[in-house]
Every structure is written in C-alpha cells, then in structure tokens.
XYZ file of C-alpha atoms in Angstrom:
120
model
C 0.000 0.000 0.000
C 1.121 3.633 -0.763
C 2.224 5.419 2.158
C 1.661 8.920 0.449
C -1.722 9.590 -1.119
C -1.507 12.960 -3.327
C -5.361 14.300 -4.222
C -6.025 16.759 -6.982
C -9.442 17.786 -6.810
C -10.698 19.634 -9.758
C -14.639 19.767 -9.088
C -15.880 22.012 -7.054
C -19.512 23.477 -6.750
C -20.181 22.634 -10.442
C -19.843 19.184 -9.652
C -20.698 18.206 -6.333
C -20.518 14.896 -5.862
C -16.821 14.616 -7.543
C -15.973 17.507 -5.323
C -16.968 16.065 -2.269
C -15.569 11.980 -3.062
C -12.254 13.845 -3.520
C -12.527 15.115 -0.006
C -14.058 12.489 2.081
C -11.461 10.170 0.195
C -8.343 12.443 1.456
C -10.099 12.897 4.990
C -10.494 9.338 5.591
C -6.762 8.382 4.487
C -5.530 11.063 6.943
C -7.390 9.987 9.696
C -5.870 6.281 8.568
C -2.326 7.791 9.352
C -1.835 8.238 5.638
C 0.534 11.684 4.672
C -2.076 13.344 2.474
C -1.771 16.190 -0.117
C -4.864 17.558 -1.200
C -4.507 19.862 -4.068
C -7.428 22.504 -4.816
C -7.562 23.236 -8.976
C -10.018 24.442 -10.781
C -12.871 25.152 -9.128
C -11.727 23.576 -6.365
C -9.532 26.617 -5.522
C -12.139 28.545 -4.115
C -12.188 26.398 -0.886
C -9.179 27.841 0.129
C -10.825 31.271 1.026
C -11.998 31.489 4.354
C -15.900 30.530 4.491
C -15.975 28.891 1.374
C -16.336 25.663 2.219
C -19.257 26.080 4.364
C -21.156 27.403 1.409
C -20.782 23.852 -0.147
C -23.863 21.348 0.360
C -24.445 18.393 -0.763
C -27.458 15.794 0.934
C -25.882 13.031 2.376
C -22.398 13.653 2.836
C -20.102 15.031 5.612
C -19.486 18.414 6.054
C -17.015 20.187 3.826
C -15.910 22.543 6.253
C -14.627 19.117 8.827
C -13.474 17.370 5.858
C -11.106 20.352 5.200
C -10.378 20.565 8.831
C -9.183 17.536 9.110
C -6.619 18.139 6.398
C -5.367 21.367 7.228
C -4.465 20.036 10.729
C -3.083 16.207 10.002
C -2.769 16.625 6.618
C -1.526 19.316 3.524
C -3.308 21.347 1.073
C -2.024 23.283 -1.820
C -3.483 25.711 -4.186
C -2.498 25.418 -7.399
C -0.822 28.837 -8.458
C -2.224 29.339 -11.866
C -6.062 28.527 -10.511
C -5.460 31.119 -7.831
C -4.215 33.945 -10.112
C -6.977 33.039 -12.644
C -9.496 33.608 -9.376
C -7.398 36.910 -7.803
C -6.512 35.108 -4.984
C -3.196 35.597 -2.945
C -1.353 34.095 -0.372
C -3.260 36.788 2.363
C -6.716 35.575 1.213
C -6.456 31.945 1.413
C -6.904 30.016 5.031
C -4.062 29.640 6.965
C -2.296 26.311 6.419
C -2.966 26.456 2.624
C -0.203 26.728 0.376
C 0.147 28.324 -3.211
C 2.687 25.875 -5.229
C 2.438 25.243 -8.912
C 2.635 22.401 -11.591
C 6.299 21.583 -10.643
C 5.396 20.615 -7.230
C 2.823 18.289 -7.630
C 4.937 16.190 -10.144
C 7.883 15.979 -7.352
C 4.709 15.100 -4.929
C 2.706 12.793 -7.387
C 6.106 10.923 -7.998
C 8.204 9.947 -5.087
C 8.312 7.053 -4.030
C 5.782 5.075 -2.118
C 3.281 7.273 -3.537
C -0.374 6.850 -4.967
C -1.883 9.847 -7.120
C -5.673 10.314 -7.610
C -7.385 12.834 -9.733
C -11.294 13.830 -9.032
C-alpha cells in the first residue's frame, strides 16, 4: 500500500458529488495515518478562502468545512498557483495552512516514491 496519497481535486460546486468523493477520500486516508496532499484546482480553488467551504452542500455527505479541517491540521493542502491567479486570490486571502505551489510541485509530490496519485 502507498504510504503517500496525493489528491487533486478539480470539481468544485459545479460538480458536487466529484468535489466532495475527492474530499471524504483524502479525509479518511488522513485519519488512517496516511501523509495526504490535497490539491485545490479548478474550481476547487475557491475552498481555500476562508468561508468557502461552508457554502458547499451536498445531501448526504459530511461536512465540507470538517473534511477540510481535518486536512489542514493532520494533513496538507495546496493551491495550485495558476487557478489562484486566474481567481485573484493571494497568499493573504487563502486560510491559513494552505499553500500556493504550482505544476512543478505536484509532479515531485505525485512521484516519489511510495506514492499513490488520484485525480477527481
């Protein structure tokens, strides 16, 4: 089994469902003890502004604002650099504990070793 799970999560509002797998699948590997990277593209990247997250709904699934919580504290989440200047966001808008890192990045992530990569 991978012992690094890296999660790019492309879906956001406009697709629900895919948005919210992508989370609940990252959440549940960290609370598994798995090192998680969840990266926010598209429109994703708009759940790494404060209060965004809790704007998200979908019937029958957890929370996005805990799901998030859980991986900003036992876990890391990146926003991906072009998505954020597409959107005007900067490093003082997003949550604390989210990063900005581009393209670059995730390939070093999505390849080392021991490593699984999922895309939602």
């Amino acid at each position: 089994m991978a012992k690094k799970l890296v999660i790019k999560v492309t879906a956001g509002a406009d697709a629900p469902e895919r948005c919210s797998q992508a989370f609940t699948v990252a959440a549940v590997a960290v609370a598994s003890g798995v090192d998680v990277s969840l990266w926010l593209t598209g429109e994703s990247a708009w759940f790494a502004l404060p209060g965004r997250a809790a704007e998200f709904e979908l019937p029958h699934a957890a929370p996005l604002p805990d799901l998030l919580d859980s991986l900003l504290t036992a876990g890391r989440v990146t926003l991906c650099t072009q998505c954020a200047a597409r959107r005007g966001i900067t490093e003082q808008d997003v949550l604390t504990g989210v990063r900005i890192a581009g393209a670059q990045v995730f390939v070093q992530e999505a390849m080392a070793d021991e490593t699984q990569a999922l895309v939602y």
